[in-house]
Short mmCIF file of C-alpha atoms and ligand atoms in Angstrom, two decimals:
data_model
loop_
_atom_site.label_atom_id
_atom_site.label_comp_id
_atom_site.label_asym_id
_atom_site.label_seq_id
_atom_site.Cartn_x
_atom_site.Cartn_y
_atom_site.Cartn_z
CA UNK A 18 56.79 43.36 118.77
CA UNK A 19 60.56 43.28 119.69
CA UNK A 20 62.90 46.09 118.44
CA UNK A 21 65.79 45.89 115.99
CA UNK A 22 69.38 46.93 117.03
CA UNK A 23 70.77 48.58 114.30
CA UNK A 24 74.67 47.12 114.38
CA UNK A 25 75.86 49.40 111.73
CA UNK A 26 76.28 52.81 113.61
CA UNK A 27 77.29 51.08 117.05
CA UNK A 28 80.40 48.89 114.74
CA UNK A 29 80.66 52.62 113.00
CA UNK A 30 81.02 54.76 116.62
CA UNK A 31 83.35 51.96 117.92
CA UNK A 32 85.83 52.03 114.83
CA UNK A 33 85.73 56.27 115.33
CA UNK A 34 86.11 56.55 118.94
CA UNK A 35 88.83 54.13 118.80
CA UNK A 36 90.58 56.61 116.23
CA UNK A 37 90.58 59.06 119.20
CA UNK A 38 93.88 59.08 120.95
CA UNK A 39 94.84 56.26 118.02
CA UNK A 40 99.03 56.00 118.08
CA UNK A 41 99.94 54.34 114.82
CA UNK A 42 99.64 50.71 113.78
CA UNK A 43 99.72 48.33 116.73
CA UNK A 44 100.02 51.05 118.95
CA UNK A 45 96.51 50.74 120.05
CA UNK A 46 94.71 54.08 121.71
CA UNK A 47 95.52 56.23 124.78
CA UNK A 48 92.94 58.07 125.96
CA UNK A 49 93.50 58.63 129.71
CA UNK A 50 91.35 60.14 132.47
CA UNK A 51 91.10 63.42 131.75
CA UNK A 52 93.87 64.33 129.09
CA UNK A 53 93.25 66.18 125.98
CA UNK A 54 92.26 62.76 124.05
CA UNK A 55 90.19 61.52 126.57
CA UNK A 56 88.08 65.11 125.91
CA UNK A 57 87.60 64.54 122.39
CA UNK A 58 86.17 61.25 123.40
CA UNK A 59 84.35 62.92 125.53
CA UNK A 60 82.99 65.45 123.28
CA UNK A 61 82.72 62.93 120.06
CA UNK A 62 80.23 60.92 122.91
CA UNK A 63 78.20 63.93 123.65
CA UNK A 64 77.66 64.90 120.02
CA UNK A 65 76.37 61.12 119.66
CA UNK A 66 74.49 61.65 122.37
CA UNK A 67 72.76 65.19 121.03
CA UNK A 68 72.34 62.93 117.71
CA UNK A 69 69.85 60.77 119.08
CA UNK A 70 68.17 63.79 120.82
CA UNK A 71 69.16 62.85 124.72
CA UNK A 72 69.23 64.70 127.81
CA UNK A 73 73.06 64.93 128.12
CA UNK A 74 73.58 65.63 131.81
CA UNK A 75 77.05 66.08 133.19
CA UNK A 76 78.17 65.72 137.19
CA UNK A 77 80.03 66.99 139.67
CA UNK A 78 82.90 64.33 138.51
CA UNK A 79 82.78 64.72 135.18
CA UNK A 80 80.35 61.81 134.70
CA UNK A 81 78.10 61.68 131.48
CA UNK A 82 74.79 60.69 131.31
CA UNK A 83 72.36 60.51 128.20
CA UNK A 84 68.78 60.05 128.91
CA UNK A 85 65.71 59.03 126.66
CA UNK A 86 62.79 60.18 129.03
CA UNK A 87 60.11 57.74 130.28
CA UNK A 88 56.68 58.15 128.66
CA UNK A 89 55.01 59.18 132.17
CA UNK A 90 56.50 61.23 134.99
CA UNK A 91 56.75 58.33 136.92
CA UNK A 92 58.59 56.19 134.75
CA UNK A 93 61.63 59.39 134.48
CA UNK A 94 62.13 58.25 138.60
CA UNK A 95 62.86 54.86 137.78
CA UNK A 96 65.92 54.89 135.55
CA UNK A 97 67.10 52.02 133.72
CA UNK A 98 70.35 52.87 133.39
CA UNK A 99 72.98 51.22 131.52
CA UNK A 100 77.01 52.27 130.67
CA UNK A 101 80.50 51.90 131.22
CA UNK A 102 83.39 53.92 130.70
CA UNK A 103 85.65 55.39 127.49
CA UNK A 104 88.26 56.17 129.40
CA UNK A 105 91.62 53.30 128.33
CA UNK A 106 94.85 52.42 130.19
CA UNK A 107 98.05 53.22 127.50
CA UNK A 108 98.21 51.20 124.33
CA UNK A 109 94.50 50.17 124.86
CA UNK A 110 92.67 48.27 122.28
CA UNK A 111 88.67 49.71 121.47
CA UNK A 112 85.98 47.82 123.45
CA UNK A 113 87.18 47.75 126.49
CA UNK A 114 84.02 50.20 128.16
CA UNK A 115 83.75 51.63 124.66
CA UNK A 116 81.28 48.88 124.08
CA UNK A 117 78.98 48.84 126.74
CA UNK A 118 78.83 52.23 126.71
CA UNK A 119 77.69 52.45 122.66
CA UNK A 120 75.88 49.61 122.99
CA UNK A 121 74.02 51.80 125.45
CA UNK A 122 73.47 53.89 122.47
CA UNK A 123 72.41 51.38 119.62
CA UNK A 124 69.29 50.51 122.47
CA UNK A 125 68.18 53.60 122.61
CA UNK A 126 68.59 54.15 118.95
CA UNK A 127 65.99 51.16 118.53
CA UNK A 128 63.54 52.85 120.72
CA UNK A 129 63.87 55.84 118.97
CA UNK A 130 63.87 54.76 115.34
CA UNK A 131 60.47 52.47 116.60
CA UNK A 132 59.18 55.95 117.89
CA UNK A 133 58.64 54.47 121.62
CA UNK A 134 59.30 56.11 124.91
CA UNK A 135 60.43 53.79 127.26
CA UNK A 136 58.34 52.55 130.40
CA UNK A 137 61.00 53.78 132.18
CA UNK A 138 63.97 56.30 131.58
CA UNK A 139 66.34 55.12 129.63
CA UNK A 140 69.92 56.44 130.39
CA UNK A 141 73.56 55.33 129.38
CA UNK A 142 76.25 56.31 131.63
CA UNK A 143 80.12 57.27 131.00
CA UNK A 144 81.90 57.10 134.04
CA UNK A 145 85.02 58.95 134.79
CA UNK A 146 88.49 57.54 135.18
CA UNK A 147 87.15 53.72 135.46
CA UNK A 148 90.80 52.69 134.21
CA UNK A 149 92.93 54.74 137.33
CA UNK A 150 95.90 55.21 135.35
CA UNK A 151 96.43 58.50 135.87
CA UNK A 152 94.64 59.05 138.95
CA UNK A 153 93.45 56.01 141.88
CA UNK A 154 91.65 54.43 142.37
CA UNK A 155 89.79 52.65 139.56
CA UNK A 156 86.33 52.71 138.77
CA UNK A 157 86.69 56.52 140.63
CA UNK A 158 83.64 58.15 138.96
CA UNK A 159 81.11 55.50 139.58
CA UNK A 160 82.22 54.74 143.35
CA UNK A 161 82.06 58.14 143.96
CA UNK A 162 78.58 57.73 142.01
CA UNK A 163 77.44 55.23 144.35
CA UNK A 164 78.66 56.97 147.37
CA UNK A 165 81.70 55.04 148.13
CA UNK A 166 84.30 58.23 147.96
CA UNK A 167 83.79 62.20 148.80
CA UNK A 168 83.08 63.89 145.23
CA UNK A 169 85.74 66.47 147.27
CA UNK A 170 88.26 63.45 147.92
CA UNK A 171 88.41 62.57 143.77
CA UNK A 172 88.49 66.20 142.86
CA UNK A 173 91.30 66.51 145.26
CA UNK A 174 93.39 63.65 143.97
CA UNK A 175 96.65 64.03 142.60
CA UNK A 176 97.89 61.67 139.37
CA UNK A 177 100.77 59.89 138.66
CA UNK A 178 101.19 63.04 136.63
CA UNK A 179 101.19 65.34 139.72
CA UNK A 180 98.23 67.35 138.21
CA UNK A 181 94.91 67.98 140.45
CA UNK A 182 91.86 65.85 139.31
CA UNK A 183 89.78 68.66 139.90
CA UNK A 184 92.00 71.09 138.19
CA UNK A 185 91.75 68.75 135.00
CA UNK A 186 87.97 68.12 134.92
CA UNK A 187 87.51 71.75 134.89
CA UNK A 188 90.17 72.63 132.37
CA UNK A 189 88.60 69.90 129.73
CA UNK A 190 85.06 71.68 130.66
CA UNK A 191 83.55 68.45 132.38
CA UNK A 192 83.17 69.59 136.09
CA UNK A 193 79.19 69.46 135.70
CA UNK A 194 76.57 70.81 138.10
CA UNK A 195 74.43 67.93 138.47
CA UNK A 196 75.27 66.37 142.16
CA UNK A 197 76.80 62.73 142.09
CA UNK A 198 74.25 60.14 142.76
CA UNK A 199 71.01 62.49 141.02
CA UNK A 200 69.91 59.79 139.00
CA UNK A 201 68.97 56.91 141.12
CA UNK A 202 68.83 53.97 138.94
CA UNK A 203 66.20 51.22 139.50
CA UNK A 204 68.63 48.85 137.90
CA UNK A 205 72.07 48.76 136.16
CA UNK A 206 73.15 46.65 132.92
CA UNK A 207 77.02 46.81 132.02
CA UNK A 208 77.86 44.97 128.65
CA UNK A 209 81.84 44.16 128.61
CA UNK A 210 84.23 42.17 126.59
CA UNK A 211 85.06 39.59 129.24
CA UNK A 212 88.89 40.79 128.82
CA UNK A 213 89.88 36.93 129.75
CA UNK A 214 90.19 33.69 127.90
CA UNK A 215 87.37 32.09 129.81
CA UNK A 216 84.77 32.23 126.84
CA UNK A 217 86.65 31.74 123.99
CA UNK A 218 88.31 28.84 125.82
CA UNK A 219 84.73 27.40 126.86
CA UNK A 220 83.20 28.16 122.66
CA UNK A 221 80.38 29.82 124.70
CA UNK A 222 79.26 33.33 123.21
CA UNK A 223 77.71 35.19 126.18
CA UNK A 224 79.11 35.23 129.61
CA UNK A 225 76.53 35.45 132.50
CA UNK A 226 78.38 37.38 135.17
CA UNK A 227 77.79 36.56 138.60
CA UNK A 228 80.06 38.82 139.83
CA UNK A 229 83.38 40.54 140.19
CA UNK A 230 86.36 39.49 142.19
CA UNK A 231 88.14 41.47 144.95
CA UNK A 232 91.18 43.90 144.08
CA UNK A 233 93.74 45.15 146.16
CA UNK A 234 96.09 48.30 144.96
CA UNK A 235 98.92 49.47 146.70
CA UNK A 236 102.06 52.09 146.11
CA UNK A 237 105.03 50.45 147.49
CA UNK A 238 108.41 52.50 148.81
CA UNK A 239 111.60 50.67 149.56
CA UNK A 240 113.91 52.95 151.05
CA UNK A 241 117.72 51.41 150.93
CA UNK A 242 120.66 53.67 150.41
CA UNK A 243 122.80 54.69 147.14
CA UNK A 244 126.31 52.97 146.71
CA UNK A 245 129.22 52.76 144.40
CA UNK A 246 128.44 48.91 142.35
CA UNK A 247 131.81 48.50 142.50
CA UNK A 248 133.10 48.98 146.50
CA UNK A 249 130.68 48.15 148.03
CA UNK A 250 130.72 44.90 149.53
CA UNK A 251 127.13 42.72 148.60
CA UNK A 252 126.89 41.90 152.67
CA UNK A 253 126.72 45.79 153.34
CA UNK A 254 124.17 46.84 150.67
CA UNK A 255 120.79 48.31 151.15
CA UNK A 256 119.54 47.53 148.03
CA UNK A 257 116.08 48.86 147.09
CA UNK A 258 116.33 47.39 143.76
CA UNK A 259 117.16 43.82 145.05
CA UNK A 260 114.03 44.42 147.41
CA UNK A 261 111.75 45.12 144.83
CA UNK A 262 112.98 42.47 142.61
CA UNK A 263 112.44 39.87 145.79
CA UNK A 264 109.00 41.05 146.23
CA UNK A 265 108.00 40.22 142.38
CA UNK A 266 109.45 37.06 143.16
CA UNK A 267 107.94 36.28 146.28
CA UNK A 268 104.37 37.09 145.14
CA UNK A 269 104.65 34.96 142.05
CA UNK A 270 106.15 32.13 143.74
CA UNK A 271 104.53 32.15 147.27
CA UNK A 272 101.34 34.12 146.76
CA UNK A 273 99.82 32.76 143.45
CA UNK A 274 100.86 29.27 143.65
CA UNK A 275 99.88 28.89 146.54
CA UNK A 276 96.34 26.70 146.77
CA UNK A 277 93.76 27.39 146.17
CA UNK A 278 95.30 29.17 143.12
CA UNK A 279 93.19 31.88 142.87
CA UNK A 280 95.04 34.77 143.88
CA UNK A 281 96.39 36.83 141.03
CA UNK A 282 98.93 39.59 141.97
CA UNK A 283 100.97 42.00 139.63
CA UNK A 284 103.88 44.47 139.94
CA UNK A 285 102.64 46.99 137.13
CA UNK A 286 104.73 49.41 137.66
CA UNK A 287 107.98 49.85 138.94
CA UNK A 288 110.66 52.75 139.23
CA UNK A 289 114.03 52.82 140.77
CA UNK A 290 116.23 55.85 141.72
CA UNK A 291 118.92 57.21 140.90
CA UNK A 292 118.70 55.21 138.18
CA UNK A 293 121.88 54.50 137.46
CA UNK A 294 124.05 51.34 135.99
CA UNK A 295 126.50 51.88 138.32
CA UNK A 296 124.77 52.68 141.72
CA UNK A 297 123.30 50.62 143.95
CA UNK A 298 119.18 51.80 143.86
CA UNK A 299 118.52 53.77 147.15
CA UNK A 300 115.01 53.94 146.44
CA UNK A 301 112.72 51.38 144.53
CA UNK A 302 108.56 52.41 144.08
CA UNK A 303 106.45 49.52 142.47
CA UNK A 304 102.55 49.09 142.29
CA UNK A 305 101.27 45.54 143.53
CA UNK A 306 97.89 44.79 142.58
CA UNK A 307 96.41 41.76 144.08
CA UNK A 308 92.82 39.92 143.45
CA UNK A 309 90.91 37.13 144.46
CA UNK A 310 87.56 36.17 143.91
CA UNK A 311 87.41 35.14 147.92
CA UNK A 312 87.78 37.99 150.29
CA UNK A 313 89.51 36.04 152.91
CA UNK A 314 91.72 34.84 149.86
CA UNK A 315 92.54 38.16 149.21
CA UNK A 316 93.33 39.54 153.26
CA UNK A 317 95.44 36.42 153.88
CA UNK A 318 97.49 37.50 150.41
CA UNK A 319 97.71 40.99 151.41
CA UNK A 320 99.15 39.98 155.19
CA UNK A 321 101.21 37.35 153.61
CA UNK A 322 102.87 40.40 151.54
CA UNK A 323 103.06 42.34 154.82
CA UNK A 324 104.90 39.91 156.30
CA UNK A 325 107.25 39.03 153.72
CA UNK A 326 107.97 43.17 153.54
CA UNK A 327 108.97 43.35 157.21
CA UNK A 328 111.09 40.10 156.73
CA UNK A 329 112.80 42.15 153.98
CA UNK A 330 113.37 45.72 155.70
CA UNK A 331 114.95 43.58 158.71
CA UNK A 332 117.48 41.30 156.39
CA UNK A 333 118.21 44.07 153.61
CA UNK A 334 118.45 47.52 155.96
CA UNK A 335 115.79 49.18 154.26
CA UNK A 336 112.77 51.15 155.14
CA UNK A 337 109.22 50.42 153.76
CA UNK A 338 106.22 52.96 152.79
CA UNK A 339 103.00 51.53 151.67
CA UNK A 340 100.22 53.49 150.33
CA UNK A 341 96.84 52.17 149.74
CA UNK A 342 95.23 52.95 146.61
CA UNK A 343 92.21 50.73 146.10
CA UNK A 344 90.27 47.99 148.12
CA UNK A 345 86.73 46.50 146.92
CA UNK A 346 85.55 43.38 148.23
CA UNK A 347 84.20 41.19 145.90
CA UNK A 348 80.73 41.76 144.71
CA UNK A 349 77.69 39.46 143.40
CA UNK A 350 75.67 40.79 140.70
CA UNK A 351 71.86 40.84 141.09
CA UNK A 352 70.13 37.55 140.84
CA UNK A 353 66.96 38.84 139.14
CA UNK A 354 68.69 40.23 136.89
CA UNK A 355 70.98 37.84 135.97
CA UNK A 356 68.17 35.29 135.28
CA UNK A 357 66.60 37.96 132.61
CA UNK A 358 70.01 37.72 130.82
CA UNK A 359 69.98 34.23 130.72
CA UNK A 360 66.49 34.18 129.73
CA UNK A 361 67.34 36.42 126.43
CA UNK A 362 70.50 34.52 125.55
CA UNK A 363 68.14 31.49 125.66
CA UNK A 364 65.71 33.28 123.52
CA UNK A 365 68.66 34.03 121.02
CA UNK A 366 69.70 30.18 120.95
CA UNK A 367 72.57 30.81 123.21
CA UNK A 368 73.40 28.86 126.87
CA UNK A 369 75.65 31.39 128.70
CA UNK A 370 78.43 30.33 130.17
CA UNK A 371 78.51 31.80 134.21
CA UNK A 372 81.67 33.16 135.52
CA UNK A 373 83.41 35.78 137.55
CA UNK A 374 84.75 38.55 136.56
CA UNK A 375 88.70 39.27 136.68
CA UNK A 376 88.58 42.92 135.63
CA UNK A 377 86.88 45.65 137.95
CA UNK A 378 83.85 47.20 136.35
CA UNK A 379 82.02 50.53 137.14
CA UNK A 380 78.92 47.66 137.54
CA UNK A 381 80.95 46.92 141.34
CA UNK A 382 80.59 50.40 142.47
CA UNK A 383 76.73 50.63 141.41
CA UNK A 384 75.88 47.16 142.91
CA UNK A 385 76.11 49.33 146.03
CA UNK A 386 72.95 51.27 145.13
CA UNK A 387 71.19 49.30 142.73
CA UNK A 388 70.55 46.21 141.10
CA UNK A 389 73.30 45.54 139.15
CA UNK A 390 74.53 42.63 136.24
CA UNK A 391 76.69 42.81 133.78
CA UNK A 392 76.79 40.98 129.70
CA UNK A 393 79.88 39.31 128.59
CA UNK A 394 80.94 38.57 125.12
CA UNK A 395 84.40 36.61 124.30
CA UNK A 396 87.66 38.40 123.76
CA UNK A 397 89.68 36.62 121.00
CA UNK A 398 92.78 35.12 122.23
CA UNK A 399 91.83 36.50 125.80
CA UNK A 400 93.70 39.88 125.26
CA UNK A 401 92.66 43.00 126.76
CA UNK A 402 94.45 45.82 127.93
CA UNK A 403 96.17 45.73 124.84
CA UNK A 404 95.90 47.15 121.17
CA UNK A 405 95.53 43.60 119.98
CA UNK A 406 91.98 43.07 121.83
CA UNK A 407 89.52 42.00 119.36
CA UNK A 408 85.67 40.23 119.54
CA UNK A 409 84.24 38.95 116.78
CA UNK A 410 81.48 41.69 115.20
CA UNK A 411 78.65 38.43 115.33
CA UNK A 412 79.52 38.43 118.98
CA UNK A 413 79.71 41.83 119.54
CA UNK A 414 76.05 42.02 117.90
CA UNK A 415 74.88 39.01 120.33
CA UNK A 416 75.80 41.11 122.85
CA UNK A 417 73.92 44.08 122.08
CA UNK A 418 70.79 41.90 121.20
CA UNK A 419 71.06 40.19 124.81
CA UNK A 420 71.56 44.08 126.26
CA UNK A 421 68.20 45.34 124.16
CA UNK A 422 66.26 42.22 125.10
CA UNK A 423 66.87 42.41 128.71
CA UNK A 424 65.80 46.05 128.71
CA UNK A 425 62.61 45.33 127.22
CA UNK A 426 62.04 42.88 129.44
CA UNK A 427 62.97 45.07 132.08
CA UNK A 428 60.64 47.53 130.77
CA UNK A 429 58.06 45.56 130.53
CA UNK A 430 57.76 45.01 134.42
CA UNK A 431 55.18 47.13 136.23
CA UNK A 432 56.62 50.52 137.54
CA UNK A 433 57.45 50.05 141.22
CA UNK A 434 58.26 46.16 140.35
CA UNK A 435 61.67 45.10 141.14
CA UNK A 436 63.83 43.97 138.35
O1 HGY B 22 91.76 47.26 136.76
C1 HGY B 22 90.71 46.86 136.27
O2 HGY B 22 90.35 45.71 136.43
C2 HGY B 22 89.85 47.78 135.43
O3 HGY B 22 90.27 47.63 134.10
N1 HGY B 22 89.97 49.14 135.85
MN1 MN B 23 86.52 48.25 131.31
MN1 MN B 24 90.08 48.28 131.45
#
């Protein structure tokens, strides 16, 4: 007999944790990595997590895990495991990794209020600094999970802020004991807001990921030299400001439009020195993130910008630093898996709709060490990254009863099957 998701407490735990790090009306949430309002997340999580009676393990990187044990021994060493992150970028609206990760919670709510131990464990995950706001790169605690960083490295890593990670993790009480990687998961289920207009767009209610695209982060340094706006002649300017400004330009006009069209790029951030309305910038430091669902797509972009950088320093006298922050090739989700998540929107009336996904999710790093797919419900208008991003609550319920369904079916599967 099928379980029953509960929607009330996961719609309840959504509307609270989104009051955590809450700014005022249309000011959306802040909660990033490792501040004092990403703690209280943290600890409003955990408390949710004792609620339902879960092993709460913590790691070496600050990454929470709640487990609902197996009903044999053998079943505990062949996780299910599913999760996200509740970490947000500033101004952030509530789902974004808030849901997947509560969602998480509402399925093993079911199997607790039907009084059923799963076939297998049953853990959801809250990875660390997925946003990489404060500290890069994204998706940190579950790459470092899967083995793709030095737990040492992230601890190591310095924010935008100039504080330590490790120095944080420990202050907020997260730097856990449990070795990164100590739960091996037989397979991986991410639910997301699709963060993109693709869905809505479409009038299709699930999104059947097939995988995510490539990204490309980089911290870039134009080094010109300070003048007086006034004297000094345009011809003998360095101008680090004008630099930066021609980059923005020149990735808009000659990266994205140029075919096949799929290259997105963005100058996030951007900072000039000194700063000044009447001196010419010396120094200009922007962030240029580029993705592509095509890795060549995404190397020819990022040589293209090379290029176009040296062109610069030669015409405009100025010096150039780049610093890599992030580079994942694009990833395709599990194909098993996938097919069970068609085969329970199917069973729930629904024909997903297959796509890609723009946004990085923690589901990338753990493709690397398990089978991995990911759920995708429709965010209104598109918007993400924003206090304005909103799903409909029917949708938001589909997508929890696609996430319980596919565990089942998942669970159903002889122990030592694959997925
Ligand atoms: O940048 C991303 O795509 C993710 O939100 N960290
Ligand atoms: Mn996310
Ligand atoms: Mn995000």
């Amino acid at each position: 007999m099928p379980l029953s998701l509960d929607l009330s407490p996961l719609l309840a735990q959504l509307e609270a944790l989104g009051a955590i790090g809450a700014e005022g009306p249309g000011r959306g949430r802040t909660r990033l990595a490792l501040t004092d309002a990403e703690r209280a997340g943290r600890d409003q999580l955990v408390a949710w997590m004792r609620e339902l009676d879960l092993i709460v393990e913590v790691d070496q990187l600050g990454n929470i895990f709640g487990s609902l044990p197996a009903a044999t021994a053998e079943g505990d060493r062949e996780p299910l495991m599913m999760g996200s992150h509740i970490d947000t970028v500033r101004h952030a609206g509530a789902l974004d990794g808030c849901y997947g990760v509560l969602a998480g919670l509402a399925v093993q709510r079911a199997y607790r209020a039907a009084g059923i131990a799963p076939a297998r464990r049953l853990v959801v995950a809250a990875f660390t600094n997925e946003e990489g706001v404060r500290y890069q790169p994204d998706m940190m605690g579950s790459l470092v999970y899967a083995g793709g960083l030095a737990v040492d490295d992230a601890l190591a890593s310095i924010g935008t802020d100039g504080s330590r990670l490790g120095d944080e993790l420990a202050r907020l009480g997260y730097a856990g004991e449990a070795p990164c990687g100590f739960l091996k998961p037989w397979a991986f289920l991410e639910l997301h807001i699709e963060q993109g207009p693709v869905l809505e767009a479409a009038g299709v209610r699930l999104g059947l990921v097939r995988g995510v695209q490539g990204i490309s982060w980089q911290r870039i340094t134009l080094q010109g030299e300070a003048n007086h706006a006034g004297t000094a002649p345009m011809a003998f300017r360095h101008d680090a400001g004008y630099g930066a400004a021609a980059t923005v330009a020149f990735l808009r006009e000659q990266i994205t439009k140029a075919a096949p069209g799929t290259t997105l790029a963005t100058v996030g951030s951007l900072s000039l020195e000194p700063d000044v309305i009447n001196v010419v910038p010396e120094r200009a430091t922007f962030t240029v993130d580029l993705r592509d669902p095509d890795e060549g797509q995404l190397a020819a972009a990022e040589a293209k910008l090379d290029h176009f950088l040296e062109t610069l320093a030669g015409e405009e006298g100025l010096t150039v630093h780049k610093a890599r922050l992030v580079r994942f090739a694009p990833v395709v989700f599990h194909a098993g898996l996938r097919k069970r998540i068609q085969g329970a929107a199917e069973a729930l009336g629904v024909a997903p709709l297959e796509l890609t996904s723009g946004a990085g999710h923690d589901a990338q790093m753990m493709a690397r060490i398990a089978p991995s797919a990911m759920i995708f419900v429709p965010s209104i208008q598109g918007i993400s990254h924003n206090p304005e991003e909103a799903t409909d609550p029917e949708d938001l319920a589909l997508g929890a009863e696609v996430l319980l369904r596919v565990v089942e079916d998942c669970l159903a599967l002889p122990l030592g099957a694959a997925p």
